[in-house]
Each structure stands twice: as structure tokens, then as C-alpha cells.
XYZ file of C-alpha atoms in Angstrom:
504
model
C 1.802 162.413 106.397
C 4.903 163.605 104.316
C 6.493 161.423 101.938
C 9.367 161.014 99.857
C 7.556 161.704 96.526
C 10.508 160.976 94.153
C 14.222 160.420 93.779
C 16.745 161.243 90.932
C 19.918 159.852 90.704
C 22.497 159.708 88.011
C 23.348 155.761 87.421
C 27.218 156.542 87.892
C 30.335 154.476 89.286
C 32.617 156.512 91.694
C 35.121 154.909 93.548
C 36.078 156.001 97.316
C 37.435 159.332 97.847
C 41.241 158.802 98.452
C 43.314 162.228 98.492
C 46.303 161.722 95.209
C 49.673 162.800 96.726
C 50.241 164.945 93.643
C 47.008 166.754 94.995
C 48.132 169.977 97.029
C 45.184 171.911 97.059
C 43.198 172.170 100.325
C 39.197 171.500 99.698
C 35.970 172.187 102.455
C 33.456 169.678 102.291
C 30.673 171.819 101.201
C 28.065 174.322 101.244
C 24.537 174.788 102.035
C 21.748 176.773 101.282
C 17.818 176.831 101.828
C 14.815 179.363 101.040
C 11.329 179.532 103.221
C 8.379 181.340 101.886
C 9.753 181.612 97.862
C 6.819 183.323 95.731
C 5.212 180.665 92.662
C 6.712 177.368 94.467
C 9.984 177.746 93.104
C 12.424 178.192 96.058
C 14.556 174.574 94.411
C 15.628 177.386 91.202
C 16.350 179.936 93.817
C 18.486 177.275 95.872
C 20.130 175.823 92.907
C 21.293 179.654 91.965
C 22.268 180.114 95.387
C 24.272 176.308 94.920
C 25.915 177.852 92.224
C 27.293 180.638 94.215
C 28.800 177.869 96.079
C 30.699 175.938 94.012
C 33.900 176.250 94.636
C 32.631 175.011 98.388
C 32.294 171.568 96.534
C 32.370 170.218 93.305
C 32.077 166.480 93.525
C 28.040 165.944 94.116
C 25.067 168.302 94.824
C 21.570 167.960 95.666
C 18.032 169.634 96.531
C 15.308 168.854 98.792
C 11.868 170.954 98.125
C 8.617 170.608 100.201
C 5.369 171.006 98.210
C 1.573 170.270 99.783
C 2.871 168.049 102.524
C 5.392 165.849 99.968
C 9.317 166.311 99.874
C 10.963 165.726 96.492
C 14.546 165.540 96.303
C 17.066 164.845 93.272
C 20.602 164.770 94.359
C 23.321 163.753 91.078
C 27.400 163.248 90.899
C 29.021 166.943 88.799
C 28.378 170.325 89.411
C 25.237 172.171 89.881
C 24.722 173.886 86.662
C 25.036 170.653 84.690
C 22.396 168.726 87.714
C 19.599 171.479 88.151
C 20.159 174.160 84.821
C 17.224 172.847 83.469
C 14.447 175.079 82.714
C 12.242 172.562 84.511
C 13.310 172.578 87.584
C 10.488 174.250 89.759
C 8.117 172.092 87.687
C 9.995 168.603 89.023
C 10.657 170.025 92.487
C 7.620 172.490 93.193
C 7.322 173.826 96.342
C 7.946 177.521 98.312
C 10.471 176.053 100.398
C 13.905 174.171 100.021
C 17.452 172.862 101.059
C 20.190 172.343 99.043
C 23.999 170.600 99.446
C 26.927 170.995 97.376
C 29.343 168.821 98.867
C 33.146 167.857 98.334
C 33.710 164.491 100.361
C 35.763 164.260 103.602
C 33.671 162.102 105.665
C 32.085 159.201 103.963
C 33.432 159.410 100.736
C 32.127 159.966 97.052
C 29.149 157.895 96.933
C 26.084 158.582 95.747
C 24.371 157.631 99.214
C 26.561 160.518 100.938
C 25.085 162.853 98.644
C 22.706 165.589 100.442
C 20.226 166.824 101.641
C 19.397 163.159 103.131
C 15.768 162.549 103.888
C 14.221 160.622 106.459
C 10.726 159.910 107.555
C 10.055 160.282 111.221
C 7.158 159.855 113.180
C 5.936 163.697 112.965
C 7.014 163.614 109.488
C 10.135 164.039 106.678
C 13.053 166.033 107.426
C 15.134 166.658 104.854
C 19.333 167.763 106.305
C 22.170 169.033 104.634
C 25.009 169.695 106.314
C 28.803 171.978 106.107
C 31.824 170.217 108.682
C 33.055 167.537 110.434
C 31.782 165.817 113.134
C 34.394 164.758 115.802
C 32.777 162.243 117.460
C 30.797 161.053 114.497
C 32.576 157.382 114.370
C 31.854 157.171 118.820
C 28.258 158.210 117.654
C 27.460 156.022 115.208
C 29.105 152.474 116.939
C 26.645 153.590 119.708
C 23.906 154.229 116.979
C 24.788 150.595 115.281
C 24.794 148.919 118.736
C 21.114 149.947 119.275
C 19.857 148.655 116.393
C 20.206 151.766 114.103
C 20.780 150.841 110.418
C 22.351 153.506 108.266
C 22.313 154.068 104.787
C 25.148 156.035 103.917
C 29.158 156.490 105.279
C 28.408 160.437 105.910
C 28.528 161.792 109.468
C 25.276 164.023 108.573
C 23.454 160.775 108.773
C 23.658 160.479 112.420
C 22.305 164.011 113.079
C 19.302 162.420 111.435
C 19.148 159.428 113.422
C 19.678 161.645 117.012
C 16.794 163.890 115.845
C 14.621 160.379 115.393
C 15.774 158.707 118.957
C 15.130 161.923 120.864
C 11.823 161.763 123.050
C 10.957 165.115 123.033
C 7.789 165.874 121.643
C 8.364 168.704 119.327
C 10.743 168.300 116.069
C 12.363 171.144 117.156
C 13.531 170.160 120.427
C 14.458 166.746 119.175
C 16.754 169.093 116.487
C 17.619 170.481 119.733
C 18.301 167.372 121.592
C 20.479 166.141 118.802
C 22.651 169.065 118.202
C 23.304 169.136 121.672
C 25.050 165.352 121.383
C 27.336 166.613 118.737
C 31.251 167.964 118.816
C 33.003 169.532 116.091
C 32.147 172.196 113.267
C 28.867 172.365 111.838
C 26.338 174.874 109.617
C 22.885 173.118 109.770
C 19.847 173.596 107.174
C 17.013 170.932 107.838
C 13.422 171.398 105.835
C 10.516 169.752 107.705
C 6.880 170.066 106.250
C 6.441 173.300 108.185
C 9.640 174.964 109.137
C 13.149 175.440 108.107
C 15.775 175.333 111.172
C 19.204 176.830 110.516
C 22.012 176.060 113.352
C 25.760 176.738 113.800
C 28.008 175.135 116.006
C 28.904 176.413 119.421
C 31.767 178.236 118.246
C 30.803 179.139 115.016
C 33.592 177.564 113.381
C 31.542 176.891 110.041
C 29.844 179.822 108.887
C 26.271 180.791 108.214
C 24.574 183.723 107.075
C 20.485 185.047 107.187
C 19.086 186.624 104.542
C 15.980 187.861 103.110
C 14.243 188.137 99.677
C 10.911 189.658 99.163
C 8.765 187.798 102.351
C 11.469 184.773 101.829
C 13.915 184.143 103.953
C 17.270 182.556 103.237
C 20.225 180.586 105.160
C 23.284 180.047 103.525
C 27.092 179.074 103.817
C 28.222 182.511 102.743
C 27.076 185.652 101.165
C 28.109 185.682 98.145
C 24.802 182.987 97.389
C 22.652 185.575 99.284
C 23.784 187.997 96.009
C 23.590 185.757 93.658
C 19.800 185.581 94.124
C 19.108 189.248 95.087
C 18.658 188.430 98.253
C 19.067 191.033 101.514
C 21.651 190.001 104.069
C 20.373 190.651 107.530
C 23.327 189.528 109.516
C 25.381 185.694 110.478
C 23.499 183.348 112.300
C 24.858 183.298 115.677
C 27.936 180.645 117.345
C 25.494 178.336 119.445
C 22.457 179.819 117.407
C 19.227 178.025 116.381
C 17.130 179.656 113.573
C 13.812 178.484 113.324
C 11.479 179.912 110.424
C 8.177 178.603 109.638
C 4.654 180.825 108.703
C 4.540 182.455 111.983
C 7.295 184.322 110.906
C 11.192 183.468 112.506
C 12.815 183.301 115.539
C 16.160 182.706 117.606
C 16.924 179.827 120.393
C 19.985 179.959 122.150
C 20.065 176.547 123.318
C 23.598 176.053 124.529
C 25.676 177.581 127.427
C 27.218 180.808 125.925
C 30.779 181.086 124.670
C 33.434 183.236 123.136
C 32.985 182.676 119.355
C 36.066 180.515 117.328
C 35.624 181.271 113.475
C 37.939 179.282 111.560
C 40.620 180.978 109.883
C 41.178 178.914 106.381
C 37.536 180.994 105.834
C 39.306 184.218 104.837
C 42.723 182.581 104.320
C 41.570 180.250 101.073
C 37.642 179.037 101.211
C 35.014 182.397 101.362
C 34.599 183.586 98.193
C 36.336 187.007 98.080
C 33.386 188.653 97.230
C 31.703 187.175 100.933
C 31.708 189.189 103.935
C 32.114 186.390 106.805
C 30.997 187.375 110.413
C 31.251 190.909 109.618
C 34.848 190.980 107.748
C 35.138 191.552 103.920
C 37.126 188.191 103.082
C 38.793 190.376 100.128
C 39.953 193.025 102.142
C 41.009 190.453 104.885
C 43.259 189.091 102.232
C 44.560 192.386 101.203
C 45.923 192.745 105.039
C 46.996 189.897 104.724
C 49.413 190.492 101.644
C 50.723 193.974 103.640
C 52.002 192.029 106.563
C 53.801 189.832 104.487
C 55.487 192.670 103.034
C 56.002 194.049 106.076
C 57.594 190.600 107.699
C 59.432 189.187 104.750
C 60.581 192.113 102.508
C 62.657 191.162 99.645
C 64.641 193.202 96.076
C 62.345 192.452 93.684
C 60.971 193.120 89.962
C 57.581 191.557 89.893
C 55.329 190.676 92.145
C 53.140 187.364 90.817
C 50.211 185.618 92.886
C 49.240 181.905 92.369
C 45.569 182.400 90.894
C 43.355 182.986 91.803
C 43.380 182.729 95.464
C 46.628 184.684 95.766
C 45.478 187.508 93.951
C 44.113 189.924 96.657
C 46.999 189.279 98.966
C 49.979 189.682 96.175
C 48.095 192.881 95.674
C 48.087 193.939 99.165
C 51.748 192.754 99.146
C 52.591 194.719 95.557
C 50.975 198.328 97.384
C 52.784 197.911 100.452
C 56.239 197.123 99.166
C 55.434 199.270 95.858
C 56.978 196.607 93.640
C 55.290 196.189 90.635
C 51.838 193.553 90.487
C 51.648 191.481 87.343
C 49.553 188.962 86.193
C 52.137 186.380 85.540
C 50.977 183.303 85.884
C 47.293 182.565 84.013
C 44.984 180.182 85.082
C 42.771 178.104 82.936
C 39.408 178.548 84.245
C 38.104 176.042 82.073
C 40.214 172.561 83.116
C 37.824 171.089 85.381
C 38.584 168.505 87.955
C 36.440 165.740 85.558
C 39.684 166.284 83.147
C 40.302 162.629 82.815
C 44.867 162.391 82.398
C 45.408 158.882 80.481
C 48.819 158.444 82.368
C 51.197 159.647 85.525
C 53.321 161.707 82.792
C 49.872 163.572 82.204
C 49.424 164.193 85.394
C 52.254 165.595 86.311
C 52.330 168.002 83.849
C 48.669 168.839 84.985
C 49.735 172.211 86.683
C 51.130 173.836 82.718
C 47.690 173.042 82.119
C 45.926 174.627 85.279
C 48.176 176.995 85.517
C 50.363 178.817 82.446
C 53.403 181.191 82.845
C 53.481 184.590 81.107
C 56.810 184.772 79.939
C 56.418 188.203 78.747
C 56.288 189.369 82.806
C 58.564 186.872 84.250
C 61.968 186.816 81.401
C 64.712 188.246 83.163
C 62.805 189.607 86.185
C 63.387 188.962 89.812
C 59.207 187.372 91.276
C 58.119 187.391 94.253
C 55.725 184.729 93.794
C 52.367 185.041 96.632
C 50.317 182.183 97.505
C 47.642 181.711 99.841
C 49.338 178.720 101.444
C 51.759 175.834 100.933
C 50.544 172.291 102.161
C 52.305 169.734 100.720
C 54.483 171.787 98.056
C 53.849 169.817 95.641
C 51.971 172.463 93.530
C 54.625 175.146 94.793
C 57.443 173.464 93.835
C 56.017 172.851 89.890
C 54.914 176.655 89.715
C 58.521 177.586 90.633
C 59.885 175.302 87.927
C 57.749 176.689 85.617
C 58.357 180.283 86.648
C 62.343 179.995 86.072
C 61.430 177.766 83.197
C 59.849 181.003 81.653
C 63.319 183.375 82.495
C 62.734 184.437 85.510
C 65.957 184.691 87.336
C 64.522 184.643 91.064
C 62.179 183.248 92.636
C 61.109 184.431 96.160
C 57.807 182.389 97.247
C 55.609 184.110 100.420
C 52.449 181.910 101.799
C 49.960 184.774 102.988
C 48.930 182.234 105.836
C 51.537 180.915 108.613
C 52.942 177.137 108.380
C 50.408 174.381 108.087
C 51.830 172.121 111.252
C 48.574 170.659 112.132
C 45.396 168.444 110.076
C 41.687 169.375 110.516
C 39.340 167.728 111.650
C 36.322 170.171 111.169
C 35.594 169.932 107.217
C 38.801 170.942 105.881
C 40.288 167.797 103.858
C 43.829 168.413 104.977
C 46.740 166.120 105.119
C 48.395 163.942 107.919
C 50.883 165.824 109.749
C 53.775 163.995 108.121
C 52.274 165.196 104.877
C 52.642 168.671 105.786
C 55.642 170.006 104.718
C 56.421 172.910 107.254
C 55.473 170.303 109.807
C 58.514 167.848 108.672
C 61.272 170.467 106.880
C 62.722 173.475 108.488
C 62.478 176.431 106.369
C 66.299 176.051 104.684
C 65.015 172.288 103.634
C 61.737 174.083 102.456
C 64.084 176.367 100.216
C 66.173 173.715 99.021
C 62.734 171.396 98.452
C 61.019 174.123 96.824
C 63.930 175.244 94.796
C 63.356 179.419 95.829
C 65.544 181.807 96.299
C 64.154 182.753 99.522
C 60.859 182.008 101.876
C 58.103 183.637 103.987
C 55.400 182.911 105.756
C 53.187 185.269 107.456
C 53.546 185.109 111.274
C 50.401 184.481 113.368
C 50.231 187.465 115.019
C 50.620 188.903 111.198
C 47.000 186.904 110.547
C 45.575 188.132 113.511
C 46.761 191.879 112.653
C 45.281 191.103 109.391
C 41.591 189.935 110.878
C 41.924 193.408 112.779
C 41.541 191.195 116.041
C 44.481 192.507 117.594
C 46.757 190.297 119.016
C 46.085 186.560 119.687
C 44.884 185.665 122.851
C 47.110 182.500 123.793
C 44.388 181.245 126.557
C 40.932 182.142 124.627
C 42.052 182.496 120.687
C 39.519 184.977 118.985
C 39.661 182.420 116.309
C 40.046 178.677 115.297
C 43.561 178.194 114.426
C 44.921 174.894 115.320
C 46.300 174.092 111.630
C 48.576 176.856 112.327
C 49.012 176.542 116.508
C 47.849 172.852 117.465
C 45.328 174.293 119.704
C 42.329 172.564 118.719
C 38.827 174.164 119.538
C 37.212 171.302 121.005
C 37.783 167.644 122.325
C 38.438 165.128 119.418
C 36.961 162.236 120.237
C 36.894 159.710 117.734
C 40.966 160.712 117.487
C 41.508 160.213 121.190
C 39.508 156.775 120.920
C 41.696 155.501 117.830
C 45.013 156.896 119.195
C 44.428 155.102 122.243
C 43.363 151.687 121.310
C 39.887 151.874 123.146
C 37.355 148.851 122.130
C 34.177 151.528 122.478
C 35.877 152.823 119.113
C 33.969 152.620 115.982
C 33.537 149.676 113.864
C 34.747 149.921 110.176
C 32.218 151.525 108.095
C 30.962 149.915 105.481
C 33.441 149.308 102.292
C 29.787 149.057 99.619
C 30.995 150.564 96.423
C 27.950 152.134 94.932
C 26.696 151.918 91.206
């Protein structure tokens, strides 16, 4: 019988995750990644390499699960991956040819240490070890059900009750109980479990979180995006499937299509702001995607103009799709500091608030006396936007013209993205002159959903089967939210407060 052989964690205090208002930037809750087959037992360096890749999918916590001679050892720490697994060491503490691995940034559940994944359990046929990209929408209906049977849980994570579904379920193989459990879920999900003798990949029904398949030598690989697949010379051999379940184990791998067929949903904020631009998601080249995207907005919301200046570094492919389509000049004139990192402790609120010079610097050389047209990916809050432009006439510029390469953010997520309330939002609350006058421009764009969708080359949207998830920008949500509909309305079968335990 497996067992959980050891467990590393870094003795540290972190309080609950609570969003700052100052904080404008939008954040996904993680990524995943897991190798099957590695040569010399070290698929937990090839996973932490492929972690790396992932980073800026998370940056709060990170773990690994590996699978050696029947015995799972896991470490999961607080920081990023290079400073948690860079050690040379690292195949020697977590041997094995096959492992899972979670870099996370905390939506649901918090920073705790006990949110951290992969989380183990030990079932009846054995460990599973689960880590897990998106939201669960009826995760708090799930687990008050879960609690009322007698279920104890050990973390505030929605992953947690996949693991619990998977140990309730009667079916007889661990497979079908994976089965059985993914088929009580709603909302967005990538899935990488490790069992003693398989690795089982899954993606949600509409393939709103994304998952790729790839292969290295005889190894195979699943992963949030492809850039990781790169990273560790791996092949990729195409996305796992909307509805899909990958099993691989030493009979080689295969595909289950458990779940009624439908049309696939990929969420948007994938090639808007999250995929690495580097990734090619469900076929598309995020970087060229972005490009597009930076044409239309020319196209839409032209403007007389010197300069044209993205907001690094996620506004640099569409300013320069935006600079070769209107043929105004692209300059580099704002510089981010790649090496301020989110640990940066800021002894007071004065601090902070200057914390965007520090992020983000203006070249005065480009902007003194020009007229910018200043490109970002998106504006949530505006917040961020409206220090940038401050800064940006602060360093001579004497216009500013800001363009979002995404349409108005009117609506929150609930499927991994930690987004605002809607009366955060500021497009959802301002019209666009009190946006101008907020954000202290000269002028404002936004590109236009059909200008997105002409951008995705998915021709235009289809308002009663969207090619895509899109309810940030529409309100059309993908699927039923349950645990919103059961706290909006009042009902008792609503979830209990989850534990307030402060770990140490």
C-alpha cells in the first residue's frame, strides 16, 4: 500500500489572502504540470523546470508530488519555485519516474500553507496525489454537503473536495471514481492527479482552463500551457480535449470522453493577459493573438499621435500590433523592473503608493514633448492606469491617449481569475467621459468585442453559442453558478463559513 513517505514545509506565517485596493493587476490561480515515464527517477526536476515555466501563473506557493516504488513524497513551500525546488538534490529527496506539480496564486481558500498543492490523500486502492488550475462554482454547495456527511477537511481550497468525491464514489476502479467525481463538478478546471500507477489529466467540459499533452523521450507530459512543454524539451502533441479525460499509465495512454459533447468555451483573459506569449493555446499563437489584437484597436480608436508606449510587459505585443497598423512610431517608454518582486516588503502607505515608479519607470527621453498613445492589456480598477498616466505627463509628455487591447471589464469571474466585485470595476460604474476625467487622458479606447473576436480569427461572436468564454466582458456566464445563486438568494442549503484557522 502507498504511503505518504515525507512532507516539507517551510515553518512560515501568512495571513489570509485579501485583494489591497491599490492592487489593479488581475492574477489566475495557478498552473499545473506532471511527467509519466521520466528516464533515472527524476520526473520532480523535470516538473519543477516545467513549474518554472509557469510562474507568472502563480507566485504565492508551489509544490510537487513524485511516486517512487509504491511511496508518494511530496514537499510543497510558501515563494517561488526556483527558491523551493533549485536545489541540486531534488530527484534525490523526491525520486521517482513520475510526478505532479502546483504553482498556485490563491483565489479560493486563501494563502495557507494547507491550500498549497498537489494535496495527497490515501484511499482505499491507494494515494492520489491532485493539483488543480480554476474555480469551482459549486465548491461551497459541495463541501456543506461533504461536512454534513461526516467529511472532515483539511484545507479551505476547493481542490480538496475533488479529492473527497473521488474517495465517496463506489465505483470500483480509481479511474471511474475520478470519473464519478468530475462529473459532480461545475465551473473551470485543468486536472493532473498521480496515483501509484497512472497519471489522469482532465479539462472541464468547456475547456475554459487550458491543458496541453506533450511528450519527451517515452515520457509523457500534461501541462497548463506550452511554454513548460519547451522549457523541458518536451514535444507538444496537441490540447487535451473540452470534456477530455487523459489517462496514462505503462500500458501506454489513452482518451475517455466521459461527458455529453459540447461546443468548446476557452476563456478569453488566456490570450488577453495570462498565456505566456510564447504559448500557443488551443491552436492560436497567444503572441500573435495579441498582435491582432493591437491592429483592431488602431483600427477602432485611431488617434494624432507621436509615440506609441505599451504598459510592460503585457502590452507589448499589442502596442506593437497597434504601432504597424497606425504606423506611428513604437517606443519603449515606460521600463519595467523585472527584479521588484511581490515579497518587496513597503514600510508605509506613502511607499506603497509610490510602488508603481518602482515597478514601472518612465523614459523621459521618449515621452518629453511627445504626444503617447499609451496600450495596455486591460484596465480593471484604474488604479495602476491612472499612476502610469501621472507619471507619463510627469516625464513631458504632453498627451496622453490610453487604449485597453481587451473590451470593458463589466463583469467578476468566478472560474480562477481573482477579479474584482462589479462595483470595483471601473467601466462597470463610470461611463467612458468619467473614465477620462478619472484617469486624467486625453482620450480613451477600448477594443470592441467583435474587435476580440476578429482578433481570435473566430469571426464574429455568436450571441446564442459564444465560440468563447467571455462573460467579464458580456455577462454571459458559461455555466450555472451555484454557490452565487445560493448566497444571493438567502437559501439555508448554503455553505457554512469555512474555517477562519490561521496557519503557522
Amino acid at each position: 500500500m502507498s504511503r505518504l513517505d515525507h512532507s516539507i514545509a517551510a515553518p512560515v506565517v501568512h495571513r489570509e489572502h485579501c485583494r489591497d485596493v491599490e492592487d489593479d493587476q488581475l492574477r489566475l490561480e495557478c498552473g499545473v504540470c506532471g511527467v509519466w515515464g521520466a528516464d533515472q527517477d527524476d520526473a520532480s526536476s523535470i516538473v519543477a523546470l516545467g513549474l518554472h515555466a509557469l510562474q507568472h501563473r502563480g507566485q504565492e506557493a508551489c509544490g510537487i508530488a513524485s511516486v517512487h516504488e509504491q511511496r508518494f513524497y511530496t514537499e510543497r513551500h510558501m515563494g517561488l519555485v526556483g527558491e523551493a525546488f533549485g536545489g541540486a538534490n531534488l530527484a534525490v529527496r523526491m525520486p521517482g519516474s513520475a510526478a505532479v506539480g502546483h504553482t498556485r496564486y490563491s483565489t479560493a481558500g486563501g494563502s495557507f500553507l494547507r491550500n498549497i498543492q498537489p494535496m495527497f490523500a490515501d484511499l482505499d486502492q491507494g494515494g492520489i496525489a491532485i493539483a488543480h488550475n480554476g474555480n469551482l462554482t459549486n465548491f461551497k454547495y459541495l463541501h456543506s454537503q461533504l461536512v454534513s456527511e461526516g467529511a472532515i477537511f483539511q484545507s479551505t481550497s476547493d481542490s480538496e473536495v475533488i479529492l473527497h468525491l473521488i474517495a465517496r464514489s463506489r465505483k470500483a476502479k480509481i479511474v471511474d471514481r475520478f470519473i464519478d467525481a468530475i462529473g459532480r463538478i461545475e465551473g473551470g478546471y485543468a486536472l493532473v492527479c498521480q496515483t501509484r500507477s497512472k497519471m489522469i489529466g482532465a479539462r472541464d467540459p468547456l475547456g475554459i482552463r487550458p491543458l496541453v499533452l506533450g511528450q519527451m523521450g517515452d515520457a509523457w507530459v500534461l501541462a497548463s500551457e506550452s511554454c513548460a512543454l519547451d522549457t523541458i524539451g518536451a514535444t507538444f502533441v496537441r490540447d487535451v480535449e473540452h470534456g477530455e479525460v487523459i489517462v496514462i499509465d505503462h500500458e501506454g495512454l489513452r482518451s475517455i470522453k466521459p461527458f455529453p459533447a459540447k461546443p468548446a468555451r476557452p476563456c478569453l483573459f488566456e490570450y488577453v493577459y495570462f498565456s505566456r506569449p510564447d504559448s500557443v493555446v488551443n491552436g492560436k499563437s497567444v503572441y500573435e493573438v495579441r498582435k491582432r489584437m493591437g491592429r483592431g484597436l488602431a483600427r477602432e480608436h485611431a488617434v494624432e499621435a507621436d509615440v506609441v508606449v505599451p504598459v510592460p510587459d503585457s502590452g507589448v505585443p499589442a502596442a506593437l500590433g497597434y504601432a504597424q497598423e497606425s504606423g506611428i512610431p513604437y517606443e519603449m517608454g515606460i521600463i519595467r523592473s523585472h527584479y521588484l518582486g511581490r515579497t518587496f516588503i513597503q514600510p508605509s502607505q506613502g511607499a506603497r503608493q509610490k510602488g508603481v515608479r518602482m515597478k514601472h519607470s518612465p523614459n523621459r527621453e521618449v515621452l518629453a514633448g511627445k504626444r503617447v498613445v499609451l496600450i495596455d492589456d486591460s484596465i480593471v480598477r484604474g488604479t495602476t492606469s491612472v499612476k502610469l498616466v501621472r507619471a507619463v505627463r510627469a516625464a513631458g509628455a504632453t498627451e496622453v491617449h490610453l487604449r485597453s487591447a481587451s473590451p470593458p471589464i463589466l463583469y467578476p469571474d468566478f472560474y480562477g481569475i481573482d477579479m474584482p466585485e462589479r462595483d470595483q470595476l471601473i467601466a462597470a460604474n463610470k461611463t467612458l467621459e468619467e473614465m477620462c476625467a478619472y484617469l486624467e487622458v486625453d482620450s480613451l479606447g477600448f477594443l470592441s468585442v467583435d474587435g476580440l473576436y476578429q482578433a481570435m480569427e473566430a469571426g464574429p461572436r455568436d450571441p446564442n453559442t459564444p465560440q468563447f468564454t467571455d462573460h467579464y466582458f458580456t455577462g454571459e456566464y458559461p455555466t450555472r453558478l451555484l454557490d452565487r445563486e445560493i448566497e444571493e438568494g438567502g437559501r439555508e442549503d448554503g455553505a457554512r463559513q469555512l474555517s477562519l484557522l490561521v496557519s503557522a
